[in-house]
PDB file of C-alpha atoms in Angstrom:
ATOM      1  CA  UNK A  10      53.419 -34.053 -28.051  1.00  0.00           C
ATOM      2  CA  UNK A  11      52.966 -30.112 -28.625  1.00  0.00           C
ATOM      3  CA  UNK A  12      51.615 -28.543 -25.657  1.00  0.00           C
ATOM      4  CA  UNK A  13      49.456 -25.991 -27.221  1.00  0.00           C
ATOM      5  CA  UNK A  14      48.228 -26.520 -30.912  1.00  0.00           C
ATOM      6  CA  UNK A  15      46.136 -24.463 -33.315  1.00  0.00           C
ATOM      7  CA  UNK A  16      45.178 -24.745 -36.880  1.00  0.00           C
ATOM      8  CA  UNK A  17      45.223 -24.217 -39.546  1.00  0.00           C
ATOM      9  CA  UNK A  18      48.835 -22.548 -39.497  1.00  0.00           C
ATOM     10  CA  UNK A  19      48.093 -20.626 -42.656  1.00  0.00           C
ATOM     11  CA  UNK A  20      44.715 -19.257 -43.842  1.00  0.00           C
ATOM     12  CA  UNK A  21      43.966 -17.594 -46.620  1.00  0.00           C
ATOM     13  CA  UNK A  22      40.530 -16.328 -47.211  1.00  0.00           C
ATOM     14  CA  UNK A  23      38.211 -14.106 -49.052  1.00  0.00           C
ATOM     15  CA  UNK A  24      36.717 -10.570 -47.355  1.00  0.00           C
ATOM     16  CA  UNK A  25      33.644 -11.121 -45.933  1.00  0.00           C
ATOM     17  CA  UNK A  26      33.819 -14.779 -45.654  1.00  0.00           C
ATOM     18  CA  UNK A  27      33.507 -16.489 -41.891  1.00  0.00           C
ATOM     19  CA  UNK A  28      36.392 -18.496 -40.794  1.00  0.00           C
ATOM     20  CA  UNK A  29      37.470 -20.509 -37.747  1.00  0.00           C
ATOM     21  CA  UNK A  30      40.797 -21.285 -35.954  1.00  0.00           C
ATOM     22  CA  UNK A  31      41.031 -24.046 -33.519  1.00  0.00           C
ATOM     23  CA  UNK A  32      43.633 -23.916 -30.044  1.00  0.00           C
ATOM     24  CA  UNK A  33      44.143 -26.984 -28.049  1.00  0.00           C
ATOM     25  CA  UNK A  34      46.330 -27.042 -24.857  1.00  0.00           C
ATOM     26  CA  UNK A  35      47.214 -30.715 -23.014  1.00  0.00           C
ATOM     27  CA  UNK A  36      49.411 -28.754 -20.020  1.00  0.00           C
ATOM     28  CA  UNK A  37      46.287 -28.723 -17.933  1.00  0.00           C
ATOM     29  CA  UNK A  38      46.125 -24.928 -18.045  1.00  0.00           C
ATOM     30  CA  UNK A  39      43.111 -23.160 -16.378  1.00  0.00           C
ATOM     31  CA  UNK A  40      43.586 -20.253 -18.775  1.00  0.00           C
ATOM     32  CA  UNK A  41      43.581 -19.603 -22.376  1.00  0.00           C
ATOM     33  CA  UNK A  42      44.082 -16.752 -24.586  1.00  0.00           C
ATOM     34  CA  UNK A  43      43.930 -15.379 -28.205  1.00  0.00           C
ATOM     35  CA  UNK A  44      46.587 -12.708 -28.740  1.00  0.00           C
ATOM     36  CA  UNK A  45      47.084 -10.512 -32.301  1.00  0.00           C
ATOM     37  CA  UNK A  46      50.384  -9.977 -33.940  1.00  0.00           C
ATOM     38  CA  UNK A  47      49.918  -5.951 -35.289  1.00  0.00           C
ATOM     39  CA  UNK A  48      51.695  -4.556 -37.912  1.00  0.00           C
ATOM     40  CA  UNK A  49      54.016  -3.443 -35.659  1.00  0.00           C
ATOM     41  CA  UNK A  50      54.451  -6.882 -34.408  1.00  0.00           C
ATOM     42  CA  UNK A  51      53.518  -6.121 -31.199  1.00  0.00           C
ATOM     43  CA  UNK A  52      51.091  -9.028 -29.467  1.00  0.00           C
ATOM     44  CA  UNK A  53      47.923  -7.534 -28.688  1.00  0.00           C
ATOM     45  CA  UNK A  54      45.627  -9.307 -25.887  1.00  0.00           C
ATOM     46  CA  UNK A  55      42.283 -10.076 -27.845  1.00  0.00           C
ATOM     47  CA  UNK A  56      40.554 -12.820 -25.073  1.00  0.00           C
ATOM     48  CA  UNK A  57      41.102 -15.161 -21.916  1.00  0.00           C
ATOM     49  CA  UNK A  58      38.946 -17.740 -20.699  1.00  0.00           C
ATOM     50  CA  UNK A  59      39.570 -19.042 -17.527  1.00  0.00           C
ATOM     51  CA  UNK A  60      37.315 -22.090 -16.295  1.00  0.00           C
ATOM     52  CA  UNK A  61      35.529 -21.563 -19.444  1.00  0.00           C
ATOM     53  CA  UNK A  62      34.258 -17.870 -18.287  1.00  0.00           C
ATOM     54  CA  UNK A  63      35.461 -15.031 -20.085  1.00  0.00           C
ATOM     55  CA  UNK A  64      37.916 -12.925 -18.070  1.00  0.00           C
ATOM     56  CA  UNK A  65      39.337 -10.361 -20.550  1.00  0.00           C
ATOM     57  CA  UNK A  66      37.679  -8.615 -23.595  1.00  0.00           C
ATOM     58  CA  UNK A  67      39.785  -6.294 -25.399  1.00  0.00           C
ATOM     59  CA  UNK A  68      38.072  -3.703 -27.573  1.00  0.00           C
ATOM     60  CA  UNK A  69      37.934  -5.995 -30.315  1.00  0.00           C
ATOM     61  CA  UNK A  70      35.265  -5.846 -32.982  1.00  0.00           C
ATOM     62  CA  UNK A  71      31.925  -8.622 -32.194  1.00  0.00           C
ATOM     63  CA  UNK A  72      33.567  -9.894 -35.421  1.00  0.00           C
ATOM     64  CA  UNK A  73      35.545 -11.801 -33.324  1.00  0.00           C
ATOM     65  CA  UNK A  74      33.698 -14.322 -31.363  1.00  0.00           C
ATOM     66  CA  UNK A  75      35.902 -16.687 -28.807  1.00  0.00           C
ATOM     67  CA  UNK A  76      34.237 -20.299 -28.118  1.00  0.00           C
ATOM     68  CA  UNK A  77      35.462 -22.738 -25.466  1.00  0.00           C
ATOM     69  CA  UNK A  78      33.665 -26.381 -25.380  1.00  0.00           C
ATOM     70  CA  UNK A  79      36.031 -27.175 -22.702  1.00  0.00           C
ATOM     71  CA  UNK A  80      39.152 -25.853 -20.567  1.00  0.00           C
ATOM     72  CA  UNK A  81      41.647 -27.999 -23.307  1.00  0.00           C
ATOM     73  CA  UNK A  82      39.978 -25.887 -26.257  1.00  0.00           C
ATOM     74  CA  UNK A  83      39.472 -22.051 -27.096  1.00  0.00           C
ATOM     75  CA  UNK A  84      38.445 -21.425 -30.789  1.00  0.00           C
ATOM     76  CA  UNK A  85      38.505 -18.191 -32.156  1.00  0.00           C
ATOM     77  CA  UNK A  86      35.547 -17.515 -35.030  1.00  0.00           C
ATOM     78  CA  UNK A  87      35.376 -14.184 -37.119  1.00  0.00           C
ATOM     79  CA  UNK A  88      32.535 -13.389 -39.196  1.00  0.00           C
ATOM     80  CA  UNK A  89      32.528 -11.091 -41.935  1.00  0.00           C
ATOM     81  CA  UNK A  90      36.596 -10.858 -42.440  1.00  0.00           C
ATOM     82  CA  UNK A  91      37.872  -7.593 -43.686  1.00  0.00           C
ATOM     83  CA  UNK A  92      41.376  -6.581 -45.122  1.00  0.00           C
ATOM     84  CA  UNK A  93      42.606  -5.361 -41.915  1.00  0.00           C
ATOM     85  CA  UNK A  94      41.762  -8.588 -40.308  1.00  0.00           C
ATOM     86  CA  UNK A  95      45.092 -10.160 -41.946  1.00  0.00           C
ATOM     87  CA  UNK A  96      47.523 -10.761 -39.158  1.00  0.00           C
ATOM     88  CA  UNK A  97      48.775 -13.602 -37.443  1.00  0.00           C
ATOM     89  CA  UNK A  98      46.726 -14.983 -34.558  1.00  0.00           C
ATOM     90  CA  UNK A  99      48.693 -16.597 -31.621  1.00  0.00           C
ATOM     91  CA  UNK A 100      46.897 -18.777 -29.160  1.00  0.00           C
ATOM     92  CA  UNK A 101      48.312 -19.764 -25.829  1.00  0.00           C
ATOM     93  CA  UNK A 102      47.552 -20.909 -22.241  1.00  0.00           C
ATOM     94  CA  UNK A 103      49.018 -20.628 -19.043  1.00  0.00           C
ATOM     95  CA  UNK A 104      47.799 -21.373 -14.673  1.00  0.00           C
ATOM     96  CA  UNK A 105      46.716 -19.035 -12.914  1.00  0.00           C
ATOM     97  CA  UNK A 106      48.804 -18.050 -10.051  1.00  0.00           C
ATOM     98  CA  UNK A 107      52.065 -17.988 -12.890  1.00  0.00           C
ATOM     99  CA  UNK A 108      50.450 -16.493 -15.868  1.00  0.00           C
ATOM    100  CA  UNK A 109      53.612 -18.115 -17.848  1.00  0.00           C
ATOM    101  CA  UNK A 110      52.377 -18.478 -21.214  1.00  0.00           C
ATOM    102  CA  UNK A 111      52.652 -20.907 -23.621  1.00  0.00           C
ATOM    103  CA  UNK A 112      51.964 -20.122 -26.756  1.00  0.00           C
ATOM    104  CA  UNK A 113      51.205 -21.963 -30.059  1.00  0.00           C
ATOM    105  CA  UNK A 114      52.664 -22.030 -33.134  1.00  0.00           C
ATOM    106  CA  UNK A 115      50.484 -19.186 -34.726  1.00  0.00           C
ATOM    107  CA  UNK A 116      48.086 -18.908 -37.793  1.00  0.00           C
ATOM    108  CA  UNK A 117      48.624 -16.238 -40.377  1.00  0.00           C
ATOM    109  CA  UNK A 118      45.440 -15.294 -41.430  1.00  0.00           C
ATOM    110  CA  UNK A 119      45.753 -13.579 -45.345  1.00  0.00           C
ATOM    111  CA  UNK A 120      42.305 -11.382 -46.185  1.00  0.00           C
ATOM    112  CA  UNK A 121      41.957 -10.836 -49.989  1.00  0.00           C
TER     113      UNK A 121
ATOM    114  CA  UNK B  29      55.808   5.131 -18.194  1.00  0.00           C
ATOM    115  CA  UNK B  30      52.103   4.586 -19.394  1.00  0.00           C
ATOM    116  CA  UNK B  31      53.149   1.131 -21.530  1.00  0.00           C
ATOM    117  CA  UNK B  32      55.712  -1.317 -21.700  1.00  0.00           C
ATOM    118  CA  UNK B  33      58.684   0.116 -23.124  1.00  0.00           C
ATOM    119  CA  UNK B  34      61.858  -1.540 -24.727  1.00  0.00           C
ATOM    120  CA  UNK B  35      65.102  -0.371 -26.126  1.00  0.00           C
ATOM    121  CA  UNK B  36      67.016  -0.725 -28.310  1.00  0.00           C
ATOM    122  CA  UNK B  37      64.301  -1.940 -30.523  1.00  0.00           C
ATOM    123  CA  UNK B  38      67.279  -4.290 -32.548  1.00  0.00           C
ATOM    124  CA  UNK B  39      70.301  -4.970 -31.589  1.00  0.00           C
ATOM    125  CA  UNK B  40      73.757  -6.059 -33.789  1.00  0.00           C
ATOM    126  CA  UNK B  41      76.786  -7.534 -31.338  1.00  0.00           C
ATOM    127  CA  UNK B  42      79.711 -10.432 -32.468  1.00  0.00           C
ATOM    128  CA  UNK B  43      79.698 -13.454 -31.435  1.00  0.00           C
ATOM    129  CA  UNK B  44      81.224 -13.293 -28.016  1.00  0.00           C
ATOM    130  CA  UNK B  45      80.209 -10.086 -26.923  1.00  0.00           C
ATOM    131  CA  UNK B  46      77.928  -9.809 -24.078  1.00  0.00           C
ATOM    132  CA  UNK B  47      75.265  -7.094 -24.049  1.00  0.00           C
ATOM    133  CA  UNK B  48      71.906  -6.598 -22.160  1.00  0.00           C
ATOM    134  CA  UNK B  49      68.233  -4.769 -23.305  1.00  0.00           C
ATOM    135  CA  UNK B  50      65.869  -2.741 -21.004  1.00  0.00           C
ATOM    136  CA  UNK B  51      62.537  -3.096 -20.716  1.00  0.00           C
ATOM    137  CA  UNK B  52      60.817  -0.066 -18.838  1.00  0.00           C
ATOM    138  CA  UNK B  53      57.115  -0.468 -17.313  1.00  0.00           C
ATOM    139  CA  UNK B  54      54.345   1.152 -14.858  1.00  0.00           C
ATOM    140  CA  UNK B  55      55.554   0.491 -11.190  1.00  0.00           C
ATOM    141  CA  UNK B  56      51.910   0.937  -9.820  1.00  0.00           C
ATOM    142  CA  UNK B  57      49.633  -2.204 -10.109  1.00  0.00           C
ATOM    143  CA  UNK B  58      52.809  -4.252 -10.592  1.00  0.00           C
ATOM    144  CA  UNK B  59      52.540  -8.007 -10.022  1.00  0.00           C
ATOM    145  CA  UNK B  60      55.325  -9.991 -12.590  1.00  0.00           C
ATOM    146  CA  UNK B  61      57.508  -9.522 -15.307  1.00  0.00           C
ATOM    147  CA  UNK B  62      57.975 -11.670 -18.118  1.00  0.00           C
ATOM    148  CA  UNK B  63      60.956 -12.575 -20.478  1.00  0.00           C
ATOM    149  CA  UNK B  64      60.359 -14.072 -23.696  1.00  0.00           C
ATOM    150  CA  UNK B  65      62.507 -15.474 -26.556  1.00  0.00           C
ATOM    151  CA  UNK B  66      60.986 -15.314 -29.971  1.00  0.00           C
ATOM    152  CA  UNK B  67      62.654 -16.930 -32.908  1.00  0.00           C
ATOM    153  CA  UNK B  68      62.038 -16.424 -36.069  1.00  0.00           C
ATOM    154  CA  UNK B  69      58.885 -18.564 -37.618  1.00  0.00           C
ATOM    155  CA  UNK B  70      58.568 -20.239 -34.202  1.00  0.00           C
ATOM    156  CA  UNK B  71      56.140 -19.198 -31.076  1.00  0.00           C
ATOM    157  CA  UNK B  72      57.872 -16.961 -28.021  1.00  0.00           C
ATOM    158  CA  UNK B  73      58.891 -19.238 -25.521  1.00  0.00           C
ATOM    159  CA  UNK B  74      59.076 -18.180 -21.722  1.00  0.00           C
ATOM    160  CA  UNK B  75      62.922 -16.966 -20.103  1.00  0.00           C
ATOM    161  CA  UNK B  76      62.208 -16.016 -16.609  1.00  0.00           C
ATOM    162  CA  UNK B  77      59.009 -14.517 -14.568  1.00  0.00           C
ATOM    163  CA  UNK B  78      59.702 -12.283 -11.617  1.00  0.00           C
ATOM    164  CA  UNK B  79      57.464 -11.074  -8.914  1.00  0.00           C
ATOM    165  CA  UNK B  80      60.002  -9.164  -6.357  1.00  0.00           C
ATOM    166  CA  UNK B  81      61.885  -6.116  -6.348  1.00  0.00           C
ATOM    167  CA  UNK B  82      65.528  -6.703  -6.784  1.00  0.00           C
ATOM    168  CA  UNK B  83      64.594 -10.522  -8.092  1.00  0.00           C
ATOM    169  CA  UNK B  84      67.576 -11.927 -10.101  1.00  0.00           C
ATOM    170  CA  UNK B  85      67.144 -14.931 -12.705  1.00  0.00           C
ATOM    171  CA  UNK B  86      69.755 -17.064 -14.557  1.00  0.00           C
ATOM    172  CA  UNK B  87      69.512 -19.668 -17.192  1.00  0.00           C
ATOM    173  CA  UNK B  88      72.831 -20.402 -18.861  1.00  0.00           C
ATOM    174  CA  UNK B  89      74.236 -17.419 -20.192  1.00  0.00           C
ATOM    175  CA  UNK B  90      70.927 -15.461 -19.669  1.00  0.00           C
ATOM    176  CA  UNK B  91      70.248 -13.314 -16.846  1.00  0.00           C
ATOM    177  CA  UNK B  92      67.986 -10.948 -15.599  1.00  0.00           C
ATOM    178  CA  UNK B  93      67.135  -8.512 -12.732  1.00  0.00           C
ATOM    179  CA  UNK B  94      64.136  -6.728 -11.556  1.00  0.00           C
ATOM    180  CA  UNK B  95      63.544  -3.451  -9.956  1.00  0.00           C
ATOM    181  CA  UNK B  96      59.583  -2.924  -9.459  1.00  0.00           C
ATOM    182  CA  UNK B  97      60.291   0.730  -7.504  1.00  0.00           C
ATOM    183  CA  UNK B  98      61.755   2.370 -10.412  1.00  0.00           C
ATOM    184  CA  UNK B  99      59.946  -0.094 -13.492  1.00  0.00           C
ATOM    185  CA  UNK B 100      62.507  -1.502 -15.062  1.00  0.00           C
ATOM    186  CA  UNK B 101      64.147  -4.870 -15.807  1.00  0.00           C
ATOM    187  CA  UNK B 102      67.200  -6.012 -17.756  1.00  0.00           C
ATOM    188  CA  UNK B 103      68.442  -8.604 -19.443  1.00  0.00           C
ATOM    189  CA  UNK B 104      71.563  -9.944 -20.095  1.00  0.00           C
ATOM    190  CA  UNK B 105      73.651 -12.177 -22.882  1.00  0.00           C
ATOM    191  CA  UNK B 106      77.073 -13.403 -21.745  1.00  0.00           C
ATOM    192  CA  UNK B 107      79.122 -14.625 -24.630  1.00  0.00           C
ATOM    193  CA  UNK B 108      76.911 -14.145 -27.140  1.00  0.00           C
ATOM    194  CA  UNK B 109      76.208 -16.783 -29.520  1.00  0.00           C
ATOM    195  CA  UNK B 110      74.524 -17.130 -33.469  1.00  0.00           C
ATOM    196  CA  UNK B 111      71.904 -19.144 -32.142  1.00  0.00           C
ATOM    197  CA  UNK B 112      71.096 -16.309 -29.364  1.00  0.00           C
ATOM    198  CA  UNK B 113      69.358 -14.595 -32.151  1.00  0.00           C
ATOM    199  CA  UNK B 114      65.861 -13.699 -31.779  1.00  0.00           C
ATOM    200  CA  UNK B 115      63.368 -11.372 -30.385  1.00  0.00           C
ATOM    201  CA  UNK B 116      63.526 -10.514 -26.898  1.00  0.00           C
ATOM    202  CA  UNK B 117      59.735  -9.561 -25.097  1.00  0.00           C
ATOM    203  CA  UNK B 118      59.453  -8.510 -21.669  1.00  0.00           C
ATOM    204  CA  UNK B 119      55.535  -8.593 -20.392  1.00  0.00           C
ATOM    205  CA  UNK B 120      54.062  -6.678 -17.200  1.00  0.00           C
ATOM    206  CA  UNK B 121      51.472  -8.609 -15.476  1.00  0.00           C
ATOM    207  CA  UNK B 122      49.277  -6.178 -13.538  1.00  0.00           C
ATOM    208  CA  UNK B 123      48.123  -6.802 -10.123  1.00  0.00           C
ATOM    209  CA  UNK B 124      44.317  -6.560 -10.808  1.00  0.00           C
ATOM    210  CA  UNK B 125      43.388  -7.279 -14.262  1.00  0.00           C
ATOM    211  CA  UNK B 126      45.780 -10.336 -14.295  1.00  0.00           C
ATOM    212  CA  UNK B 127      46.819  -8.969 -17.782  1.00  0.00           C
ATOM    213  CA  UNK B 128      50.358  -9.423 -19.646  1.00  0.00           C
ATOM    214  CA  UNK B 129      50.764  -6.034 -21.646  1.00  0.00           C
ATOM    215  CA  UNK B 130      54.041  -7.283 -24.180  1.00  0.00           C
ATOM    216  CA  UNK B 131      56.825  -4.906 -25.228  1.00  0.00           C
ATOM    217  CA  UNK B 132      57.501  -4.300 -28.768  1.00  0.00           C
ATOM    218  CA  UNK B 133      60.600  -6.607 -28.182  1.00  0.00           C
ATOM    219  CA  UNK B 134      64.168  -5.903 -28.619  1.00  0.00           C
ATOM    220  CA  UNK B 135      65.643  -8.147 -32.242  1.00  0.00           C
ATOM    221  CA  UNK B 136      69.030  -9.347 -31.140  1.00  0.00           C
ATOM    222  CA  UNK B 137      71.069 -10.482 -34.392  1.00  0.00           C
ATOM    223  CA  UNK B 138      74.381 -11.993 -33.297  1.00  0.00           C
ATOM    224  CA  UNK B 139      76.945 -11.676 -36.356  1.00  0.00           C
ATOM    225  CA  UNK B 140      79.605 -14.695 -36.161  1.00  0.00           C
TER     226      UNK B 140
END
C-alpha cells in the first residue's frame, strides 16, 4: 500500500484553465503539506494543514487554494494557471512532534 | 548563515570511495535536522532526523553528525556504491514556525 498518494502524476494543461491535484496519506499523519519543486529544484514550502487548520501559508499567489475534507486528504486547486505555474508539485505528510516527512510520488504539472 | 546551505552542490567519487557533504544552517531557532535521499524519478525518502548538538546517526554505510552551536551537519558514504546515487537534502526545522527550510541538495553520482 503507498503511504502517501497523489494524482494525477502528470498534468498537462492549458493557461488559464483550473486544475486539481489530489494527496492521500494512510500513515495516520496529523500533518500535511504541499511543497514546489523550483527551477532550481529546490522544494519550496507552499501549505500545511494540521488537524485540518491551516498552519503555514507561504507567499504563494490565492491562485493556489489548499482543501482538506479530512486529516487523510489535502488537495491542492489552482485557478487561472499561468506558464510559470509548470513545476512539479510534491505532497507529503508527517506527526507532529517528528516532522519526518513522507512524501509522494509528485505531479509534474506542464502549463501551455 | 541566513538559509540552508549545501556543498558541493554534485559530487563524482568511484565505487568504493567514501566521501561526506555539508550542509550549513541558522543555529538560532534550531529544533531538527533532516537527511533526505532523493533518487532520480522517485520521491525523497527520510535518512536520519537529529535534535541534539553533537547527535550522531548510522544506517548501514550512512552516517551523520550534528553540531547545532556552529550550524552544521555532515554526512557520510563509506564504500560507496552505484546504487548510492542520488540527491542528498538536509532540512532545518525551526523551533517556532515548525517549518523544514530544504537545501538545494548535494547530487552524488557514484562511477563503477
Amino acid at each position: 500500500d503507498t503511504a502517501v498518494s497523489q494524482t494525477p502524476k502528470y498534468l498537462v494543461t492549458q493557461m488559464g484553465n483550473d486544475k486539481s491535484i489530489k494527496c492521500e496519506q494512510n500513515l495516520g499523519h496529523d500533518t500535511m503539506y504541499w511543497y514546489k519543486q523550483d527551477s532550481k529544484k529546490f522544494l519550496k514550502i507552499m501549505f500545511s494543514y494540521n488537524n485540518k487548520e491551516l498552519i503555514i501559508n507561504e507567499t504563494v499567489p490565492n491562485r493556489f487554494s489548499p482543501k482538506s475534507p479530512d486529516k487523510a486528504h489535502l488537495n491542492l486547486h489552482i485557478n487561472s494557471l499561468e506558464l510559470g505555474d509548470s513545476a512539479v508539485y510534491f505532497c507529503a505528510s508527517s506527526q507532529r512532534g517528528n516532522e519526518k516527512l513522507f512524501f509522494g510520488s509528485g505531479t509534474q504539472l506542464s502549463v501551455l | 548563515i541566513l538559509n540552508v546551505e549545501q556543498s558541493p552542490q554534485s559530487l563524482h567519487v568511484q565505487e568504493g570511495d567514501s566521501t561526506n557533504f555539508t550542509c550549513s544552517f541558522p543555529s538560532s531557532n534550531f529544533y531538527a535536522l533532516h537527511w533526505y535521499r532523493w533518487e532520480t524519478a522517485k520521491s525523497p525518502e527520510a535518512l536520519f532526523v537529529m535534535t541534539l548538538n553533537g547527535d550522531e546517526k548510522k544506517k548501514g554505510r550512512i552516517s551523520a553528525t550534528l553540531n547545532t552551536k556552529e550550524g552544521y551537519s555532515y554526512l557520510y558514504i563509506k564504500g560507496s556504491q552505484p546504487e548510492d546515487s542520488a540527491t542528498y537534502l538536509c532540512a532545518r526545522l525551526s523551533g517556532s514556525a515548525r517549518q523544514l527550510t530544504f537545501g538545494s541538495g548535494t547530487q552524488l553520482t557514484v562511477l563503477p
